[in-house]
Short mmCIF file of C-alpha atoms in Angstrom, two decimals:
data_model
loop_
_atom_site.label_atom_id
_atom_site.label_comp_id
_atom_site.label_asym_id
_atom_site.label_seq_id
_atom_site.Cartn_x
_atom_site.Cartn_y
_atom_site.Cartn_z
CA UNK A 1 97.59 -40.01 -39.89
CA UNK A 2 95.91 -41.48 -36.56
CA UNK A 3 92.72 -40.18 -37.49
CA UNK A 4 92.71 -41.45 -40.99
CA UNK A 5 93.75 -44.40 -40.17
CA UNK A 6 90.87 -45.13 -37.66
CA UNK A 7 88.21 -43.61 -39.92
CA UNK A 8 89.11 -46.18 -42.74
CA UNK A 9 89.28 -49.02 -39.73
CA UNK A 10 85.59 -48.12 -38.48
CA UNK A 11 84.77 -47.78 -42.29
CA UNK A 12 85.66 -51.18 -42.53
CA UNK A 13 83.74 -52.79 -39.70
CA UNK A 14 80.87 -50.42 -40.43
CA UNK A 15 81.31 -52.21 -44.01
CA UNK A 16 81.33 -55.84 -42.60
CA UNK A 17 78.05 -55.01 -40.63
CA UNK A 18 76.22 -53.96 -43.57
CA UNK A 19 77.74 -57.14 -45.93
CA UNK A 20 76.10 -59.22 -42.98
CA UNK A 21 72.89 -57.36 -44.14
CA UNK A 22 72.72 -55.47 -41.35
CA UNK A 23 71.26 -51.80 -41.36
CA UNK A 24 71.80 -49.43 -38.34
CA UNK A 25 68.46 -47.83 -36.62
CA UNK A 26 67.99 -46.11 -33.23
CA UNK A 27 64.62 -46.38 -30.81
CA UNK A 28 63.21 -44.13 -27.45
CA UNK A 29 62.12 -46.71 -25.66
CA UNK A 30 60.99 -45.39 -22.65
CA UNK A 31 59.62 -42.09 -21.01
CA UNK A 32 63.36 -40.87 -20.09
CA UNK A 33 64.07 -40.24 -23.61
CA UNK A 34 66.46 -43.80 -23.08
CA UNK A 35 67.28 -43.86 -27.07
CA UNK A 36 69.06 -47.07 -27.98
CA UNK A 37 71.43 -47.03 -31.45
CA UNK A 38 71.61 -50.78 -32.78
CA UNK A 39 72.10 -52.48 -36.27
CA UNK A 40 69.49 -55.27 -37.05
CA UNK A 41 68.79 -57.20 -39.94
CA UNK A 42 65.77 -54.88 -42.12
CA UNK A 43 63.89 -58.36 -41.45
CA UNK A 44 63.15 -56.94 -37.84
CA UNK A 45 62.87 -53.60 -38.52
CA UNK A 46 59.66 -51.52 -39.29
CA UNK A 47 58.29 -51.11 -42.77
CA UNK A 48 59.66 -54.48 -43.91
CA UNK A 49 58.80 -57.84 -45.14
CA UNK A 50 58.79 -60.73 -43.11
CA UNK A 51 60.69 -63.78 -43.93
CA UNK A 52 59.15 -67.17 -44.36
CA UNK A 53 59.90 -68.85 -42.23
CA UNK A 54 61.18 -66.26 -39.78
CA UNK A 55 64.62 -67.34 -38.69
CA UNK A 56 65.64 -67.12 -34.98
CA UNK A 57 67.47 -64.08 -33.27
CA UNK A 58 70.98 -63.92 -31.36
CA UNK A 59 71.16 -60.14 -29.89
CA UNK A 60 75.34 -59.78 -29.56
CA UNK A 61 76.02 -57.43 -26.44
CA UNK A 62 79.55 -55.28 -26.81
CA UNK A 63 81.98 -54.47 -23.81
CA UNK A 64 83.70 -51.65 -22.82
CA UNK A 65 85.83 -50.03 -25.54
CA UNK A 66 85.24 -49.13 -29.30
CA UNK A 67 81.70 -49.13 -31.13
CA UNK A 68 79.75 -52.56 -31.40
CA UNK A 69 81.10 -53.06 -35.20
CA UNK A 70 84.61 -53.18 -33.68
CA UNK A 71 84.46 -55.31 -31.33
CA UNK A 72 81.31 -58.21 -33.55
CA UNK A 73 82.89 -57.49 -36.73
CA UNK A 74 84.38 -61.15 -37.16
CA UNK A 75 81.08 -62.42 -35.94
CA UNK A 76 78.52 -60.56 -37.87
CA UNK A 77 78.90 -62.48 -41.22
CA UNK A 78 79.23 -66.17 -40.09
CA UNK A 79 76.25 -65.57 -37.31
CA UNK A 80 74.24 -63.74 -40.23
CA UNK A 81 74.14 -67.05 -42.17
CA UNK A 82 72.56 -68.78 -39.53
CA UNK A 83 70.23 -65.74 -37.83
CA UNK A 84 68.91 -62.14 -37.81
CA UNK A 85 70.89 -60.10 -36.04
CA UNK A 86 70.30 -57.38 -33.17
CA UNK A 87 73.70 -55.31 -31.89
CA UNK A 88 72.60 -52.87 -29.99
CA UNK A 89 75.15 -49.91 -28.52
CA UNK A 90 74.92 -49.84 -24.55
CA UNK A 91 74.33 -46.86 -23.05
CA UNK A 92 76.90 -44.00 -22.65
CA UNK A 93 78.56 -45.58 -25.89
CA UNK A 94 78.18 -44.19 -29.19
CA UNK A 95 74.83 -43.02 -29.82
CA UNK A 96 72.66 -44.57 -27.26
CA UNK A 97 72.03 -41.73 -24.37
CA UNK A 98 69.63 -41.43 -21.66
CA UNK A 99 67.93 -38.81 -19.43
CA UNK A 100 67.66 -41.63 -16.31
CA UNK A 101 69.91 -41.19 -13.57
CA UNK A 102 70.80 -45.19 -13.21
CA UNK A 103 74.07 -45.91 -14.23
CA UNK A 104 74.35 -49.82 -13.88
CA UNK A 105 74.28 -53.33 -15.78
CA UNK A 106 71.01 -54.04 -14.43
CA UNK A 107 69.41 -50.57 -16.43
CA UNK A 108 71.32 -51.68 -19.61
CA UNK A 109 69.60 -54.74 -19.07
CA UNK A 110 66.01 -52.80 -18.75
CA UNK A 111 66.70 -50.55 -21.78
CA UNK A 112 67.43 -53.67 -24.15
CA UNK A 113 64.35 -55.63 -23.14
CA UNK A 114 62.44 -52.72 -23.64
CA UNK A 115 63.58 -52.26 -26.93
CA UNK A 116 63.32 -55.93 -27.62
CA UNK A 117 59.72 -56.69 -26.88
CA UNK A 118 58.31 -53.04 -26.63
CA UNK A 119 57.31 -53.38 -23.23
CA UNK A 120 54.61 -55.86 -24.00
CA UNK A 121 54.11 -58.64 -26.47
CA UNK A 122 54.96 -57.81 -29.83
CA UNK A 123 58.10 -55.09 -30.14
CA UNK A 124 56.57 -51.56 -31.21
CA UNK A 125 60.64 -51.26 -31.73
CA UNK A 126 61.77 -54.22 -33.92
CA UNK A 127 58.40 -55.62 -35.25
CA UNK A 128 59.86 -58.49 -36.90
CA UNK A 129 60.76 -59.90 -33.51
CA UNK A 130 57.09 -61.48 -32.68
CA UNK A 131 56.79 -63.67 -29.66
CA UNK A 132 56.99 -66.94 -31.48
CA UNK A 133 60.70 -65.84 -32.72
CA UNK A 134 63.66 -67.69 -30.74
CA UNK A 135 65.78 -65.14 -29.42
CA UNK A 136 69.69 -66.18 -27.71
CA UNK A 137 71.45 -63.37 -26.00
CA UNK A 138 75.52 -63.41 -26.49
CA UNK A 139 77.45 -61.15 -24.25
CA UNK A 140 81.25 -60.16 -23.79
CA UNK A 141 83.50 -58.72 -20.70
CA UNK A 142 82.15 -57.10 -18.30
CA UNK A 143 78.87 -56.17 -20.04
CA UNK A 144 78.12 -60.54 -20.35
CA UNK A 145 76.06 -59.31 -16.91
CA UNK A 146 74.26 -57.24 -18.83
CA UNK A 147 72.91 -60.08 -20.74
CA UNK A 148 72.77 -62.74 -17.92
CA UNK A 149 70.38 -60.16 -16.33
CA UNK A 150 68.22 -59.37 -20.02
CA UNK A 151 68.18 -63.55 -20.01
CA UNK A 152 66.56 -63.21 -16.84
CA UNK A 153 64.32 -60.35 -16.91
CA UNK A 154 63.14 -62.01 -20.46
CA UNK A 155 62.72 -65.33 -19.06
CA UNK A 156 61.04 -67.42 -21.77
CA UNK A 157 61.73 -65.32 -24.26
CA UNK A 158 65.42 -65.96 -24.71
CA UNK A 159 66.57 -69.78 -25.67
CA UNK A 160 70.43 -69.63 -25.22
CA UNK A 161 72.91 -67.46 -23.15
CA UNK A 162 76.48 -67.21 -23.94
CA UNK A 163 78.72 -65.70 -21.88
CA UNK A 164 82.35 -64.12 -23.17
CA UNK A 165 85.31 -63.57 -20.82
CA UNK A 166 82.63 -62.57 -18.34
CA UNK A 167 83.10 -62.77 -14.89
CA UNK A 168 79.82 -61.98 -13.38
CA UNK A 169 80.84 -63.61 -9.93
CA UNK A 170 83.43 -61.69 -9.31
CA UNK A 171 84.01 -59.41 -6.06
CA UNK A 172 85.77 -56.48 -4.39
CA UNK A 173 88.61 -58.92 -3.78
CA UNK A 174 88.77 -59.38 -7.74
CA UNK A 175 88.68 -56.07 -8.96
CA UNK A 176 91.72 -55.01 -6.18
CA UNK A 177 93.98 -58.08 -7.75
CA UNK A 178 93.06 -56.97 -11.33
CA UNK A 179 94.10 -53.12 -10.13
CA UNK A 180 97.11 -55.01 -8.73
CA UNK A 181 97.88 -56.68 -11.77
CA UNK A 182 97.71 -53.70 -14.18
CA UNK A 183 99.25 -51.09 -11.84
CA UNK A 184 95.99 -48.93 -11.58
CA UNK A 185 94.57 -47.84 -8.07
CA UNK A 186 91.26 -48.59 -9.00
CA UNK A 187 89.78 -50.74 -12.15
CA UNK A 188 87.54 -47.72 -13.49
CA UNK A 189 91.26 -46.34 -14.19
CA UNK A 190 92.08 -49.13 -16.62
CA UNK A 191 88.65 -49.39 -18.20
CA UNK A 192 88.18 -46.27 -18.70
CA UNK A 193 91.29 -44.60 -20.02
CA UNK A 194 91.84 -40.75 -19.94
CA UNK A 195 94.88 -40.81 -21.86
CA UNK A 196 96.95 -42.27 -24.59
CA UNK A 197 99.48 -44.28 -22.17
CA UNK A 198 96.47 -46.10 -20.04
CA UNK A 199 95.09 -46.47 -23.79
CA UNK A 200 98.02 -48.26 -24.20
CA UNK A 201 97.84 -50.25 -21.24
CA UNK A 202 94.54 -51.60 -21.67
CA UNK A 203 95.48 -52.27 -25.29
CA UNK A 204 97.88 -54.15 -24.22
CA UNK A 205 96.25 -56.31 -21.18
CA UNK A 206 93.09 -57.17 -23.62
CA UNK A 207 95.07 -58.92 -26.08
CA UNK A 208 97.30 -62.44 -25.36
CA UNK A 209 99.49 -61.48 -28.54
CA UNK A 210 99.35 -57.44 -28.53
CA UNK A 211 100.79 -55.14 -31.23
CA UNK A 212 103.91 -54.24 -30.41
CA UNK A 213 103.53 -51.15 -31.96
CA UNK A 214 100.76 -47.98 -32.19
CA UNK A 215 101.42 -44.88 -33.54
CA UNK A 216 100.61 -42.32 -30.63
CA UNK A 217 98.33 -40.08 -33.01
CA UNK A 218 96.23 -43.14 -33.52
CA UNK A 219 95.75 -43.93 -30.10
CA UNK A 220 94.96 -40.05 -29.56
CA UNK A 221 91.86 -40.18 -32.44
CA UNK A 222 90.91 -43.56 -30.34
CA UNK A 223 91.05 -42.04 -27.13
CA UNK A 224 88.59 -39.08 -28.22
CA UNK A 225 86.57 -40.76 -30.51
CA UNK A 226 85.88 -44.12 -28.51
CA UNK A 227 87.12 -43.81 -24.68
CA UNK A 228 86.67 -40.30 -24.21
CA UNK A 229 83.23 -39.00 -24.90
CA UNK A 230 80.89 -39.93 -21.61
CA UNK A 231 83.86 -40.83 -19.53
CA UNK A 232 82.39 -40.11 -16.31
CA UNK A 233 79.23 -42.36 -16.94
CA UNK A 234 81.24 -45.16 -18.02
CA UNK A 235 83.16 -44.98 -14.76
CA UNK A 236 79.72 -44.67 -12.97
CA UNK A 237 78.89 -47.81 -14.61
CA UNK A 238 81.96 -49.49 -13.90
CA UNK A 239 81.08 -48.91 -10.36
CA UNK A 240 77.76 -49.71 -10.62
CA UNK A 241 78.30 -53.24 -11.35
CA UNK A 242 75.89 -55.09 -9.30
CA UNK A 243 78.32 -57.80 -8.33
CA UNK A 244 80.04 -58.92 -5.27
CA UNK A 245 78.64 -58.54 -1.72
CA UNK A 246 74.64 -58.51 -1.89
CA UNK A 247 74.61 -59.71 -5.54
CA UNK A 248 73.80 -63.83 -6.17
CA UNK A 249 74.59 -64.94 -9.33
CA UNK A 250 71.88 -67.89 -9.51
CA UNK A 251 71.44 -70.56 -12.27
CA UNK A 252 69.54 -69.83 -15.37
CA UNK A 253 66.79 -71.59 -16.82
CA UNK A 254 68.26 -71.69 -20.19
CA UNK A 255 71.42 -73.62 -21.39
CA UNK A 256 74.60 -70.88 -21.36
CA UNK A 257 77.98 -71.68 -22.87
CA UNK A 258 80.54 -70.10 -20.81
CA UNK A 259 83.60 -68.85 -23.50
CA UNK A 260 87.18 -68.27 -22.20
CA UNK A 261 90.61 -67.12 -23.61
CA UNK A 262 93.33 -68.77 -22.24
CA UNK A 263 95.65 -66.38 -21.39
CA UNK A 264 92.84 -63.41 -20.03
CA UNK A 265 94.55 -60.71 -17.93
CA UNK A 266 91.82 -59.46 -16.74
CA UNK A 267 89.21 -62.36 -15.93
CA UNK A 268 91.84 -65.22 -15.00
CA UNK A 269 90.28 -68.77 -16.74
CA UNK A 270 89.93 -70.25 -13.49
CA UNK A 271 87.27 -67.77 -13.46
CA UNK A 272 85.42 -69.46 -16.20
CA UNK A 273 84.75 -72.53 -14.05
CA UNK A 274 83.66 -70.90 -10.96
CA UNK A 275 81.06 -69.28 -12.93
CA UNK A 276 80.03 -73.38 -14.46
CA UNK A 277 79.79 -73.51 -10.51
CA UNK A 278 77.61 -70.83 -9.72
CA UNK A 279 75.33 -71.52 -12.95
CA UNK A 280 74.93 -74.59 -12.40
CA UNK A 281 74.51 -77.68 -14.53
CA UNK A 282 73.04 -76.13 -17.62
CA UNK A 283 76.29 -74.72 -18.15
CA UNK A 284 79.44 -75.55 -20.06
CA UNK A 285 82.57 -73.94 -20.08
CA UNK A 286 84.70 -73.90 -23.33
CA UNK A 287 88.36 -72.73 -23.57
CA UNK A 288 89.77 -71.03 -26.19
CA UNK A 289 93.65 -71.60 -26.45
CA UNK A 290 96.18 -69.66 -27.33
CA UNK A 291 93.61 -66.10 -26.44
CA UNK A 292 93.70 -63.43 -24.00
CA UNK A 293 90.54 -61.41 -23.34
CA UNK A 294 89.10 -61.15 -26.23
CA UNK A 295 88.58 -64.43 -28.03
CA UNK A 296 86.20 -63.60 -30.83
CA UNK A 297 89.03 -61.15 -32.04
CA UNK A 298 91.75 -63.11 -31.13
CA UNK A 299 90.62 -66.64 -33.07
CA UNK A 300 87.60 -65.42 -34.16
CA UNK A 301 87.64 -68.94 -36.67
CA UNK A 302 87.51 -71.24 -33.85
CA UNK A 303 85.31 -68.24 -31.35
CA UNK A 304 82.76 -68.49 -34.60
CA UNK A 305 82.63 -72.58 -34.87
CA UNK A 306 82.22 -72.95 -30.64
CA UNK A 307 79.58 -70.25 -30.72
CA UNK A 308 77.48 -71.77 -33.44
CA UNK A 309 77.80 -75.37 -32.80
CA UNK A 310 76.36 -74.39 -29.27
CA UNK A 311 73.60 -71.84 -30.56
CA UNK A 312 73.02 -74.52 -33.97
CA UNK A 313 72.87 -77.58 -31.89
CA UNK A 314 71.43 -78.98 -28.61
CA UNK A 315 74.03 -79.11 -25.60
CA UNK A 316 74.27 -82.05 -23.73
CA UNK A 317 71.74 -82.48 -21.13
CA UNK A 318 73.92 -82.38 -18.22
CA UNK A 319 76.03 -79.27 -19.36
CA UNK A 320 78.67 -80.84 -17.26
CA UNK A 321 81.90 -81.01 -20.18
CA UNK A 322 84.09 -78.42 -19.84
CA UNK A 323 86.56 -78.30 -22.57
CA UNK A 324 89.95 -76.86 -23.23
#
């Protein structure tokens, strides 16, 4: 039964994706044999037809857990009306793979801007994305660092940064209250599950309103087919999170919306404003109530509205509101 049922689940999302428009497509984008999986609209892809006048580009960065489609599937249609779409997998997830020994946020960072602008002007990768095309990077948990550093390493490139449930100022001192919290000795434990009763418990800590009950043989088809399968890099990339003690999480040039649940067990709100601190005054922080950790699954209706009437429309110019 579990693994039925979570076939016809990712048949769904996969389905949602490809209503959006969006067709899947994989890239080697460096010498390593780095190969990125990703879904994009066919507008950006090679061998197709440009679209007058090209649209701009919000590339939507997963977290730790299931397959991109899971975790953008309420996002992909609404966004799609507005932009063309790039969803890459991360490394060690899915598909994507890589000969390279680096095993941090910063290398995810390096392997998406290489696939996004082919290590030059124009991408060899995703054609359709020329320079003149206004690209905003959207990121979620603990892989939002992944796309504060792409922001950065793509400098003018990129026109908006949104950051989900992301606590990229967090330190040693955080991750030892979140272990705390969760009854774990370390946070790669939680994160990375290796059976169906931490399953469970990060299930369960994710979600302000979680289902009260899961069949154990679905959470057994989850556990191999999403948490299992390149354990041991994901834990290496847990640990290779390059924040805390030597890291400084400076201001970005571009205007980033800063998007909170309300009740996150992982990455407390307060959270949320400390990183409007640290980012400066380009920044706004917006609450969603009634959410744990995962917002755009959560209340993906009001996730959708926040995240396009910042991406549609100009912020303020002091980026100083924060809303609840």
């Amino acid at each position: 039964m579990g693994f039925g049922v979570v076939s016809l689940l990712n048949a769904v999302f996969r389905r949602m994706f490809t209503s959006a428009g969006l067709r899947p497509a994989s890239a080697t984008v460096d010498a390593d044999d780095t190969t990125i999986h990703f879904w994009a609209h066919p507008s950006l892809q090679p061998s197709s037809e440009q679209q007058q006048p090209p649209r701009p580009v919000v590339v939507l960065i997963h977290g730790f857990g299931p397959d991109p489609t899971w975790q953008w599937a309420a996002q992909a249609g609404p966004l799609s009306r507005h932009f063309d779409l790039v969803v890459p997998t991360l490394l060690f997830f899915g598909a994507s793979a890589t000969r390279a020994p680096a095993r941090s946020d910063a290398f995810q960072a390096a392997a998406l801007a290489a696939l996004l602008t082919g290590g030059g002007g124009a991408s060899s990768h995703l054609p359709g994305l020329g320079a003149g095309r206004t690209l905003h990077v959207v990121g979620t948990s603990y892989d939002g660092l992944v796309a504060y550093h792409l922001a950065r390493e793509l400098h003018r490139r990129v026109g908006k940064v949104a950051l989900c449930d992301s606590d990229a100022c967090k330190g040693a001192e955080d991750d030892r209250a979140l272990a705390a919290r969760t009854g774990v000795a370390e946070v790669a434990e939680l994160l990375a599950p290796a059976d169906t009763r931490a399953l469970r418990r990060l299930m369960a800590v994710c979600a302000h309103r979680p289902v009260k009950y899961i069949p154990e043989c679905l959470l057994r088809d989850m556990l191999r087919k999403y948490f299992g399968d390149k354990r041991e890099d994901k834990i290496a990339l847990i640990k290779g999170i390059t924040t805390g003690e030597g890291f400084q999480l400076d201001p970005l040039p571009q205007e980033v919306l800063i998007i909170w649940g309300e009740f996150d067990q992982i990455f407390p709100v307060e959270k949320a404003h400390k990183m409007k601190e640290k980012l400066g005054e380009k920044a706004t922080v917006k609450v969603i109530p009634n959410t744990g950790h995962l917002p755009q699954q959560e209340d993906p209706k009001l996730f959708n509205q926040t995240l396009l009437d910042f991406l549609l429309h100009p912020s303020a110019s002091n980026g100083s509101a924060a809303a609840k």
